Short mmCIF file of C-alpha atoms in Angstrom, two decimals:
data_model
loop_
_atom_site.label_atom_id
_atom_site.label_comp_id
_atom_site.label_asym_id
_atom_site.label_seq_id
_atom_site.Cartn_x
_atom_site.Cartn_y
_atom_site.Cartn_z
CA UNK A 1 -0.08 -0.48 -0.25
CA UNK A 2 1.54 3.92 -0.99
CA UNK A 3 1.80 5.95 1.35
CA UNK A 4 -0.27 9.41 0.23
CA UNK A 5 0.40 11.46 2.69
CA UNK A 6 2.61 14.31 1.27
CA UNK A 7 7.13 14.02 2.77
CA UNK A 8 6.88 16.99 4.19
CA UNK A 9 4.25 19.81 4.77
CA UNK A 10 4.93 23.06 4.93
CA UNK A 11 2.75 25.26 6.82
CA UNK A 12 2.58 29.14 7.43
CA UNK A 13 6.30 29.80 7.58
CA UNK A 14 7.47 32.76 8.03
CA UNK A 15 11.01 34.29 7.85
CA UNK A 16 13.11 36.82 8.51
CA UNK A 17 16.83 37.93 7.58
CA UNK A 18 17.80 40.52 10.22
CA UNK A 19 15.32 43.20 9.28
CA UNK A 20 14.62 41.85 5.59
CA UNK A 21 11.29 39.62 6.07
CA UNK A 22 12.28 36.54 3.43
CA UNK A 23 9.21 34.43 3.72
CA UNK A 24 5.63 35.44 4.46
CA UNK A 25 3.55 32.49 4.94
CA UNK A 26 4.87 29.98 3.07
CA UNK A 27 2.19 26.73 2.45
CA UNK A 28 3.86 23.49 0.67
CA UNK A 29 3.40 19.37 0.32
CA UNK A 30 6.07 17.88 -1.42
CA UNK A 31 4.45 14.24 -2.37
CA UNK A 32 6.49 11.66 -2.07
CA UNK A 33 7.97 9.63 -4.88
CA UNK A 34 7.91 12.81 -7.17
CA UNK A 35 9.92 15.52 -8.22
CA UNK A 36 8.82 18.61 -6.92
CA UNK A 37 10.34 21.98 -8.47
CA UNK A 38 10.58 25.14 -6.27
CA UNK A 39 11.02 28.59 -9.63
CA UNK A 40 11.22 31.92 -8.44
CA UNK A 41 13.67 34.95 -9.01
CA UNK A 42 16.84 35.05 -7.72
CA UNK A 43 17.06 36.22 -4.17
CA UNK A 44 13.30 35.04 -3.62
CA UNK A 45 15.12 32.53 -0.34
CA UNK A 46 14.97 29.26 -2.67
CA UNK A 47 18.09 28.46 -1.10
CA UNK A 48 16.96 29.40 1.61
CA UNK A 49 14.00 27.29 1.94
CA UNK A 50 16.39 24.68 1.45
CA UNK A 51 18.08 25.05 4.74
CA UNK A 52 15.22 26.11 6.65
CA UNK A 53 13.50 22.75 5.65
CA UNK A 54 16.97 20.92 6.04
CA UNK A 55 17.68 22.06 9.88
CA UNK A 56 20.07 24.57 8.85
CA UNK A 57 17.85 27.78 9.71
CA UNK A 58 14.61 27.27 11.50
CA UNK A 59 11.28 29.30 10.74
CA UNK A 60 10.35 32.11 13.11
CA UNK A 61 6.62 31.21 12.46
CA UNK A 62 4.96 28.15 11.28
CA UNK A 63 5.80 24.55 10.81
CA UNK A 64 8.02 22.39 9.29
CA UNK A 65 7.34 18.16 9.20
CA UNK A 66 9.08 15.56 7.51
CA UNK A 67 7.36 12.26 7.49
CA UNK A 68 5.50 13.49 10.46
CA UNK A 69 8.15 15.11 12.43
CA UNK A 70 8.36 18.57 13.10
CA UNK A 71 11.97 19.59 12.05
CA UNK A 72 12.12 23.59 13.39
CA UNK A 73 11.47 21.40 16.47
CA UNK A 74 13.84 18.59 17.04
CA UNK A 75 16.97 18.38 19.33
CA UNK A 76 20.27 18.90 17.75
CA UNK A 77 21.17 14.68 17.53
CA UNK A 78 17.62 13.86 16.75
CA UNK A 79 18.25 16.63 13.90
CA UNK A 80 21.63 14.89 12.96
CA UNK A 81 19.70 11.41 12.51
CA UNK A 82 16.86 12.59 10.69
CA UNK A 83 19.42 14.37 8.07
CA UNK A 84 20.60 10.75 7.50
CA UNK A 85 17.54 10.46 5.56
CA UNK A 86 17.65 13.69 3.83
CA UNK A 87 20.41 14.38 0.63
CA UNK A 88 21.73 17.65 -0.51
CA UNK A 89 23.62 19.02 -3.55
CA UNK A 90 24.66 22.10 -3.69
CA UNK A 91 25.51 24.62 -6.29
CA UNK A 92 29.15 24.13 -5.90
CA UNK A 93 29.24 20.63 -5.17
CA UNK A 94 30.55 21.61 -1.61
CA UNK A 95 32.96 18.17 -1.87
CA UNK A 96 35.50 17.72 0.53
CA UNK A 97 38.86 19.44 -1.43
CA UNK A 98 41.90 17.28 0.38
CA UNK A 99 40.44 13.87 -0.40
CA UNK A 100 39.62 12.41 -3.78
CA UNK A 101 36.31 11.82 -5.08
CA UNK A 102 36.23 8.13 -4.20
CA UNK A 103 36.72 9.05 -0.55
CA UNK A 104 34.36 11.76 -0.94
CA UNK A 105 31.54 9.58 -1.71
CA UNK A 106 32.95 7.25 0.84
CA UNK A 107 33.11 9.88 3.49
CA UNK A 108 29.40 9.76 4.73
CA UNK A 109 29.57 5.68 4.83
CA UNK A 110 32.44 6.07 7.00
CA UNK A 111 31.55 8.39 9.23
CA UNK A 112 28.21 6.70 9.89
CA UNK A 113 28.66 3.10 9.78
CA UNK A 114 30.76 0.53 10.18
CA UNK A 115 30.81 -1.46 6.92
CA UNK A 116 34.34 -2.85 5.68
CA UNK A 117 36.44 -1.33 3.46
CA UNK A 118 35.79 -4.26 0.50
CA UNK A 119 31.69 -3.57 0.99
CA UNK A 120 32.61 1.08 1.21
CA UNK A 121 34.79 -0.18 -1.83
CA UNK A 122 31.24 -1.92 -3.59
CA UNK A 123 29.20 0.62 -2.29
CA UNK A 124 31.14 3.92 -3.65
CA UNK A 125 32.06 2.22 -6.69
CA UNK A 126 28.43 1.73 -7.19
CA UNK A 127 27.40 4.97 -6.90
CA UNK A 128 29.88 6.87 -8.88
CA UNK A 129 28.94 4.12 -11.72
CA UNK A 130 25.11 5.47 -11.04
CA UNK A 131 26.31 8.99 -12.15
CA UNK A 132 28.44 7.99 -14.59
CA UNK A 133 31.78 9.39 -12.84
CA UNK A 134 33.64 5.52 -11.69
CA UNK A 135 36.46 5.78 -13.31
CA UNK A 136 37.11 9.39 -12.23
CA UNK A 137 37.13 7.66 -8.63
CA UNK A 138 40.91 8.78 -8.42
CA UNK A 139 40.83 12.06 -9.25
CA UNK A 140 41.04 15.43 -6.61
CA UNK A 141 37.84 17.69 -6.37
CA UNK A 142 40.29 20.29 -8.31
CA UNK A 143 40.86 18.45 -11.37
CA UNK A 144 36.88 17.72 -12.13
CA UNK A 145 34.87 20.27 -14.16
CA UNK A 146 31.99 22.62 -12.36
CA UNK A 147 29.54 19.40 -14.09
CA UNK A 148 31.48 16.88 -12.92
CA UNK A 149 31.61 17.96 -9.37
CA UNK A 150 27.97 18.51 -8.65
CA UNK A 151 28.02 14.87 -10.25
CA UNK A 152 30.17 13.37 -7.61
CA UNK A 153 28.03 15.46 -4.91
CA UNK A 154 25.30 13.56 -6.03
CA UNK A 155 26.59 10.39 -5.60
CA UNK A 156 27.34 11.09 -2.49
CA UNK A 157 24.48 12.16 -1.34
CA UNK A 158 23.17 9.04 -2.50
CA UNK A 159 25.14 6.71 -0.74
CA UNK A 160 23.72 6.42 2.62
CA UNK A 161 20.16 6.09 0.36
CA UNK A 162 18.25 8.68 1.99
CA UNK A 163 14.34 9.38 1.13
CA UNK A 164 14.59 12.61 -0.31
CA UNK A 165 17.23 14.59 -2.26
CA UNK A 166 17.47 18.94 -1.96
CA UNK A 167 19.27 20.43 -5.45
CA UNK A 168 20.17 23.96 -5.20
CA UNK A 169 20.00 24.84 -8.43
CA UNK A 170 22.01 22.11 -10.23
CA UNK A 171 21.49 23.76 -13.55
CA UNK A 172 23.25 27.23 -13.29
CA UNK A 173 26.55 27.91 -14.77
CA UNK A 174 26.31 23.97 -16.71
CA UNK A 175 27.55 23.32 -20.99
CA UNK A 176 24.16 21.93 -22.94
CA UNK A 177 26.06 18.57 -22.13
CA UNK A 178 26.53 18.58 -18.25
CA UNK A 179 22.75 20.02 -18.14
CA UNK A 180 21.42 17.60 -20.27
CA UNK A 181 23.27 15.10 -18.28
CA UNK A 182 22.00 16.55 -15.18
CA UNK A 183 18.34 16.84 -15.43
CA UNK A 184 18.60 13.22 -16.94
CA UNK A 185 20.06 11.38 -13.55
CA UNK A 186 17.62 13.74 -11.37
CA UNK A 187 15.02 12.07 -12.91
CA UNK A 188 16.55 9.16 -13.18
CA UNK A 189 17.80 8.50 -9.82
CA UNK A 190 14.34 9.47 -8.45
CA UNK A 191 12.69 6.79 -10.15
CA UNK A 192 15.15 4.09 -9.82
CA UNK A 193 15.58 4.72 -6.35
CA UNK A 194 12.49 5.36 -5.00
CA UNK A 195 13.44 9.38 -3.58
CA UNK A 196 11.41 12.27 -3.71
CA UNK A 197 13.14 15.08 -4.58
CA UNK A 198 12.83 18.84 -4.12
CA UNK A 199 14.78 20.68 -7.15
CA UNK A 200 15.70 24.61 -6.24
CA UNK A 201 15.65 26.66 -10.02
CA UNK A 202 15.23 28.98 -12.02
CA UNK A 203 16.08 27.44 -14.95
CA UNK A 204 12.59 26.89 -16.56
CA UNK A 205 13.15 24.87 -19.24
CA UNK A 206 15.25 21.97 -17.79
CA UNK A 207 13.21 21.98 -14.53
CA UNK A 208 9.98 21.73 -16.00
CA UNK A 209 10.79 18.74 -18.37
CA UNK A 210 11.82 16.74 -15.02
CA UNK A 211 8.81 18.31 -12.85
CA UNK A 212 5.62 16.33 -11.53
CA UNK A 213 4.74 19.59 -9.37
CA UNK A 214 6.16 23.19 -9.52
CA UNK A 215 5.75 25.58 -6.79
CA UNK A 216 6.51 29.00 -8.47
CA UNK A 217 8.02 31.64 -5.14
CA UNK A 218 8.01 34.96 -5.38
CA UNK A 219 8.12 38.22 -3.10
CA UNK A 220 7.94 35.88 0.21
CA UNK A 221 4.72 34.06 -0.88
CA UNK A 222 3.95 31.46 -3.05
CA UNK A 223 2.25 32.56 -6.27
CA UNK A 224 1.24 29.58 -7.50
CA UNK A 225 1.61 26.27 -7.63
CA UNK A 226 0.32 22.81 -10.05
CA UNK A 227 1.98 20.76 -12.81
CA UNK A 228 3.76 22.05 -15.41
CA UNK A 229 1.50 21.93 -17.83
CA UNK A 230 -0.85 23.54 -15.67
CA UNK A 231 1.15 26.34 -14.70
CA UNK A 232 2.02 27.02 -18.81
CA UNK A 233 -1.71 27.14 -19.40
CA UNK A 234 -2.52 29.55 -16.62
CA UNK A 235 -3.76 33.34 -16.71
CA UNK A 236 -1.43 34.74 -14.00
CA UNK A 237 0.26 37.40 -16.09
CA UNK A 238 3.16 36.67 -13.45
CA UNK A 239 3.32 33.44 -14.02
CA UNK A 240 3.17 33.94 -18.00
CA UNK A 241 6.20 36.49 -17.43
CA UNK A 242 8.62 34.06 -15.66
CA UNK A 243 7.73 31.15 -17.20
CA UNK A 244 8.34 32.63 -20.64
CA UNK A 245 11.35 34.80 -19.46
CA UNK A 246 10.03 38.05 -20.75
CA UNK A 247 11.82 41.13 -19.94
CA UNK A 248 8.77 42.92 -18.84
CA UNK A 249 5.62 42.41 -17.05
CA UNK A 250 4.21 42.28 -13.56
CA UNK A 251 8.17 42.14 -12.63
CA UNK A 252 8.77 45.61 -14.14
CA UNK A 253 12.10 45.98 -16.28
CA UNK A 254 12.74 49.12 -14.70
CA UNK A 255 14.49 49.18 -10.41
CA UNK A 256 11.82 51.98 -9.28
CA UNK A 257 13.49 55.10 -9.04
CA UNK A 258 12.59 58.11 -7.18
CA UNK A 259 12.36 60.56 -9.60
CA UNK A 260 10.78 60.16 -13.76
CA UNK A 261 13.39 59.79 -16.26
CA UNK A 262 12.55 63.30 -17.51
CA UNK A 263 13.24 65.24 -14.07
CA UNK A 264 16.63 62.60 -13.63
CA UNK A 265 17.51 63.89 -16.95
CA UNK A 266 16.69 67.75 -16.98
CA UNK A 267 17.89 68.01 -13.08
CA UNK A 268 21.19 69.79 -12.03
CA UNK A 269 22.16 67.51 -9.57
CA UNK A 270 24.43 65.67 -10.83
CA UNK B 1 27.75 63.57 20.16
CA UNK B 2 25.12 61.04 20.60
CA UNK B 3 25.97 60.06 17.16
CA UNK B 4 29.07 58.90 19.11
CA UNK B 5 27.87 57.49 21.71
CA UNK B 6 25.51 55.53 19.58
CA UNK B 7 28.16 53.59 17.98
CA UNK B 8 29.92 53.22 20.68
CA UNK B 9 26.62 52.14 22.37
CA UNK B 10 26.37 49.84 18.91
CA UNK B 11 29.82 48.30 18.57
CA UNK B 12 30.05 47.45 22.24
CA UNK B 13 26.58 45.20 21.50
CA UNK B 14 28.36 43.66 18.83
CA UNK B 15 31.96 42.53 20.38
CA UNK B 16 29.83 41.55 23.30
CA UNK B 17 27.93 39.54 21.32
CA UNK B 18 30.73 38.34 19.26
CA UNK B 19 32.18 36.61 22.56
CA UNK B 20 29.03 35.87 24.03
CA UNK B 21 28.84 33.55 20.50
CA UNK B 22 33.08 32.41 20.91
CA UNK B 23 32.38 31.12 24.31
CA UNK B 24 29.14 28.90 23.27
CA UNK B 25 31.43 27.59 20.31
CA UNK B 26 34.08 27.05 22.84
CA UNK B 27 32.08 25.02 24.78
CA UNK B 28 30.78 23.10 21.88
CA UNK B 29 34.17 22.32 20.86
CA UNK B 30 35.15 20.99 24.51
CA UNK B 31 31.91 19.28 24.12
CA UNK B 32 32.92 17.42 21.34
CA UNK B 33 36.80 16.57 22.84
CA UNK B 34 35.36 12.81 23.76
CA UNK B 35 34.58 12.60 19.97
CA UNK B 36 37.80 13.25 19.08
CA UNK B 37 39.76 10.52 21.79
CA UNK B 38 38.27 7.89 20.09
CA UNK B 39 39.81 8.90 16.67
CA UNK B 40 43.38 9.60 17.37
CA UNK B 41 43.70 9.26 13.72
CA UNK B 42 42.09 12.94 13.40
CA UNK B 43 43.72 14.65 16.26
CA UNK B 44 47.50 13.03 14.84
CA UNK B 45 47.11 14.42 11.33
CA UNK B 46 46.18 17.78 13.15
CA UNK B 47 49.30 17.69 15.51
CA UNK B 48 51.05 17.49 11.99
CA UNK B 49 49.96 20.03 9.93
CA UNK B 50 49.22 22.37 12.88
CA UNK B 51 52.73 21.29 15.43
CA UNK B 52 55.70 19.29 13.04
CA UNK B 53 55.38 21.80 10.20
CA UNK B 54 55.17 24.78 12.37
CA UNK B 55 59.49 22.66 13.92
CA UNK B 56 61.53 24.66 11.90
CA UNK B 57 60.22 27.80 12.15
CA UNK B 58 60.30 27.56 15.70
CA UNK B 59 63.56 25.63 15.84
CA UNK B 60 65.63 28.87 13.84
CA UNK B 61 63.90 31.50 15.56
CA UNK B 62 64.32 29.90 19.12
CA UNK B 63 68.33 29.76 18.15
CA UNK B 64 68.55 33.24 17.09
CA UNK B 65 66.44 34.74 20.66
CA UNK B 66 69.74 32.72 21.99
CA UNK B 67 72.22 34.04 20.50
CA UNK B 68 71.24 37.91 20.36
CA UNK B 69 69.91 36.92 24.34
CA UNK B 70 73.72 35.89 25.32
CA UNK B 71 74.95 38.96 23.20
CA UNK B 72 73.21 41.91 24.67
CA UNK B 73 73.07 39.62 28.16
CA UNK B 74 77.06 39.02 28.00
CA UNK B 75 77.73 42.61 27.82
CA UNK B 76 75.97 44.22 30.59
CA UNK B 77 77.02 41.21 33.08
CA UNK B 78 80.64 41.90 31.99
CA UNK B 79 80.12 44.95 33.18
CA UNK B 80 79.26 43.81 36.49
CA UNK B 81 82.06 41.36 36.61
CA UNK B 82 79.36 38.66 36.43
CA UNK B 83 79.54 36.50 33.08
CA UNK B 84 79.57 33.65 34.74
CA UNK B 85 75.85 34.55 35.43
CA UNK B 86 74.86 34.37 31.72
CA UNK B 87 73.42 30.91 31.41
CA UNK B 88 70.83 31.71 34.11
CA UNK B 89 69.82 34.84 32.25
CA UNK B 90 69.21 33.45 29.16
CA UNK B 91 67.49 30.31 30.11
CA UNK B 92 65.27 32.17 33.36
CA UNK B 93 64.68 35.22 30.08
CA UNK B 94 63.77 31.96 27.57
CA UNK B 95 61.89 29.34 29.75
CA UNK B 96 59.56 32.19 31.78
CA UNK B 97 58.91 34.61 29.08
CA UNK B 98 60.52 34.83 26.36
CA UNK B 99 59.84 30.91 25.22
CA UNK B 100 56.13 30.93 25.89
CA UNK B 101 55.26 34.49 24.45
CA UNK B 102 57.71 34.66 20.87
CA UNK B 103 56.55 30.60 20.21
CA UNK B 104 53.16 32.12 20.69
CA UNK B 105 53.13 34.64 18.44
CA UNK B 106 55.31 32.66 15.90
CA UNK B 107 52.38 30.12 16.43
CA UNK B 108 49.16 32.35 15.69
CA UNK B 109 51.78 34.10 12.75
CA UNK B 110 52.07 30.04 11.29
CA UNK B 111 49.46 27.60 12.11
CA UNK B 112 46.66 30.03 13.94
CA UNK B 113 46.31 32.23 10.56
CA UNK B 114 46.21 28.91 8.58
CA UNK B 115 43.52 27.11 11.13
CA UNK B 116 41.81 30.38 9.98
CA UNK B 117 42.15 30.46 6.25
CA UNK B 118 41.44 26.81 6.14
CA UNK B 119 38.56 26.55 8.16
CA UNK B 120 37.06 30.04 6.63
CA UNK B 121 37.63 28.32 2.78
CA UNK B 122 35.85 25.19 3.75
CA UNK B 123 33.12 27.66 5.18
CA UNK B 124 33.24 29.94 1.90
CA UNK B 125 32.97 26.33 -0.36
CA UNK B 126 29.55 25.54 2.15
CA UNK B 127 32.15 22.31 2.74
CA UNK B 128 31.01 23.06 6.38
CA UNK B 129 27.43 23.37 5.59
CA UNK B 130 27.74 20.14 3.07
CA UNK B 131 29.22 18.62 6.52
CA UNK B 132 26.17 19.57 7.66
CA UNK B 133 23.84 17.88 5.64
CA UNK B 134 25.87 14.47 5.92
CA UNK B 135 24.33 14.53 9.73
CA UNK B 136 28.22 15.13 10.08
CA UNK B 137 28.47 17.82 12.59
CA UNK B 138 32.16 19.28 11.74
CA UNK B 139 32.78 21.04 15.11
CA UNK B 140 33.44 17.82 16.47
CA UNK B 141 34.51 16.15 12.58
CA UNK B 142 37.06 19.31 11.57
CA UNK B 143 36.51 22.22 14.58
CA UNK B 144 37.67 19.71 17.78
CA UNK B 145 40.74 17.69 16.48
CA UNK B 146 42.47 21.22 15.27
CA UNK B 147 41.44 22.61 18.96
CA UNK B 148 43.31 19.70 20.48
CA UNK B 149 45.52 19.91 18.24
CA UNK B 150 46.83 23.58 18.23
CA UNK B 151 46.07 23.22 22.68
CA UNK B 152 48.94 19.95 22.99
CA UNK B 153 51.27 21.34 20.23
CA UNK B 154 51.94 24.79 21.24
CA UNK B 155 53.73 23.56 25.46
CA UNK B 156 55.84 21.41 23.23
CA UNK B 157 56.93 23.89 20.71
CA UNK B 158 57.64 26.64 23.48
CA UNK B 159 59.74 24.08 25.76
CA UNK B 160 61.66 23.38 22.18
CA UNK B 161 61.88 27.10 21.14
CA UNK B 162 63.38 27.14 25.36
CA UNK B 163 65.77 24.35 25.16
CA UNK B 164 67.33 25.45 21.23
CA UNK B 165 67.53 29.23 22.34
CA UNK B 166 69.26 28.22 25.49
CA UNK B 167 71.86 26.25 23.04
CA UNK B 168 71.91 29.00 20.34
CA UNK B 169 73.30 31.31 23.50
CA UNK B 170 76.03 28.07 24.63
CA UNK B 171 76.75 29.03 20.91
CA UNK B 172 78.03 32.04 21.46
CA UNK B 173 78.84 32.28 25.46
CA UNK B 174 80.89 29.38 25.38
CA UNK B 175 82.16 28.86 21.84
CA UNK B 176 82.04 32.63 20.83
CA UNK B 177 82.72 34.90 24.23
CA UNK B 178 85.07 32.50 25.20
CA UNK B 179 82.97 31.99 28.77
CA UNK B 180 83.39 28.66 30.87
CA UNK B 181 81.66 25.99 29.59
CA UNK B 182 81.09 23.82 33.14
CA UNK B 183 79.59 27.21 34.83
CA UNK B 184 77.13 28.36 31.61
CA UNK B 185 75.13 24.84 32.62
CA UNK B 186 76.21 24.87 36.41
CA UNK B 187 74.80 28.01 37.26
CA UNK B 188 71.67 27.69 34.74
CA UNK B 189 70.92 23.88 37.34
CA UNK B 190 71.30 25.63 40.52
CA UNK B 191 69.68 28.86 39.91
CA UNK B 192 66.54 27.78 37.22
CA UNK B 193 64.45 26.08 39.96
CA UNK B 194 61.49 23.82 38.13
CA UNK B 195 58.09 24.59 39.53
CA UNK B 196 59.03 28.33 40.09
CA UNK B 197 60.39 28.95 36.51
CA UNK B 198 59.54 25.66 33.87
CA UNK B 199 56.31 24.86 35.26
CA UNK B 200 54.94 28.41 35.57
CA UNK B 201 56.57 28.69 31.94
CA UNK B 202 54.18 25.58 30.52
CA UNK B 203 51.30 26.74 32.12
CA UNK B 204 51.79 29.93 30.35
CA UNK B 205 52.57 28.41 26.98
CA UNK B 206 49.20 25.94 27.95
CA UNK B 207 47.28 29.14 28.34
CA UNK B 208 48.94 30.59 25.36
CA UNK B 209 47.93 27.75 23.01
CA UNK B 210 44.74 27.31 24.20
CA UNK B 211 43.19 31.45 23.53
CA UNK B 212 45.82 31.27 20.43
CA UNK B 213 44.09 27.96 18.74
CA UNK B 214 40.49 29.00 20.13
CA UNK B 215 40.67 33.21 17.99
CA UNK B 216 42.64 30.23 15.14
CA UNK B 217 39.51 28.03 15.35
CA UNK B 218 36.42 31.04 15.82
CA UNK B 219 37.55 33.23 13.52
CA UNK B 220 37.56 31.01 10.29
CA UNK B 221 33.77 29.83 11.89
CA UNK B 222 32.64 33.13 12.48
CA UNK B 223 34.79 34.35 8.99
CA UNK B 224 32.21 35.59 6.36
CA UNK B 225 31.84 33.20 3.51
CA UNK B 226 33.63 36.05 0.61
CA UNK B 227 37.51 36.00 0.05
CA UNK B 228 37.49 39.25 1.52
CA UNK B 229 36.30 38.05 4.39
CA UNK B 230 37.94 34.98 4.87
CA UNK B 231 41.33 37.56 4.19
CA UNK B 232 40.13 39.60 7.47
CA UNK B 233 39.41 36.72 9.48
CA UNK B 234 42.82 35.43 8.92
CA UNK B 235 44.14 38.78 9.18
CA UNK B 236 42.19 39.07 13.07
CA UNK B 237 43.61 36.15 14.16
CA UNK B 238 47.03 36.83 14.15
CA UNK B 239 46.42 41.15 15.50
CA UNK B 240 43.87 38.72 18.10
CA UNK B 241 45.75 36.14 18.87
CA UNK B 242 48.90 38.87 19.76
CA UNK B 243 46.62 41.39 22.06
CA UNK B 244 45.73 38.43 24.04
CA UNK B 245 48.99 37.21 24.13
CA UNK B 246 50.58 39.65 25.54
CA UNK B 247 48.05 40.40 28.40
CA UNK B 248 47.56 37.19 29.30
CA UNK B 249 51.47 37.04 30.00
CA UNK B 250 51.18 40.58 32.05
CA UNK B 251 48.35 39.08 33.76
CA UNK B 252 49.35 36.03 34.17
CA UNK B 253 53.24 37.22 35.28
CA UNK B 254 51.94 39.10 37.74
CA UNK B 255 50.01 36.54 39.25
CA UNK B 256 53.13 33.66 39.36
CA UNK B 257 55.73 36.03 40.12
CA UNK B 258 54.67 39.71 41.62
CA UNK B 259 54.89 38.55 44.80
CA UNK B 260 58.90 37.91 44.66
#
């Protein structure tokens, strides 16, 4: 029998950084076994949302539950136990730079299990093979391209067979081939390993290609949500501007200025 | 005037807040130390980079400081016909003061700055965040072994500094200036007290090691995760360590030797 309850329930989350309000009442459900994409303009706090789910930050108001556990209320040890069920792929890859690719993938296994050296070798090679980098096991992180580093980080993120993986801007700064590889890997790993995935991105085309469900976030709120097809057919001007990458619309091309253009040009206060 | 007062208040509050964060961080390190003792390999690797790699700097500096002390001391002592006391003067200066203090200043410049830069860059490249998300506590895995390595290395380096300095004094005093070899060693043996001089010097070096390493790891961990932030944190480690060592040296000296 499949469990239809959401893996993650986010309810009425408010979060501020100093005096700047980042989230102003966000509600989301992340379904099990699905790829959920969170999209929005730069600076809307998409990465912050992942940090809230991972328990690295705590909301000022609201609740975040994973598998029925309130993440924001967990004690240090309980949170670390729960994190073993999460994987996170950072934008930079966040590989440990002083150890090889093999040792990076072996790192969580060595930290959290008592497996024999031969078992660790088998597991690491399997994970590296899954991302196509078994042959790169002896390289150091500095010798990898950006795309390869993210794939190694992905192998490391699935080392402990988590329930869920969070991807922070996985497509940013990738060439078309690396981008295609990552798009395929995210979908393939999600389905083959029975994971649930959260992808934070503003690459509309790539993200929609693998998304089962999309949340559009802007100005601290969820503006719209639905399947990629539903959002494409949305009559919201904001959604259309974002999904089609239009330069002007509800998000204006011009940053608000105190004076009109004419006044600025004619003004004498140079 | 109000503006100045306000700025003073804001600066004081932010300093106090930082001190509070540093203290909580220090407590977290202490709580993580048992996990390092279970995995001594982490500690040995750090003792190599913090301690062994500082070895040559300490040896060369100790040698020259000892040699200079002997040269300067000889000309002063010879005015009073007390050249025979050169060994005592060199050894007392080194084990009581110069050994712990100069070794700590060199240690802050060599190992402390490296620790801050390493930890700060790990933060800037999200390696520490990545570890947290892999359910590995970076304080236990990265910070505590480095702290313990600094704490253990510093007294060893200060002792080495003093010992090499005494040898440097010997080369100059006995080898170059021609004072009596037996006198150099026997006066030193007679006048240098184990608990009064050597043990107090050792206590100083332990305190300096603790403070310098604490400052170094905290500055790295608390650095703003940009290249400018890491650079500033590295500078602050050296500056704050130097101030802390000199201030603590005065306090400790007053407590240890003040009633003599």
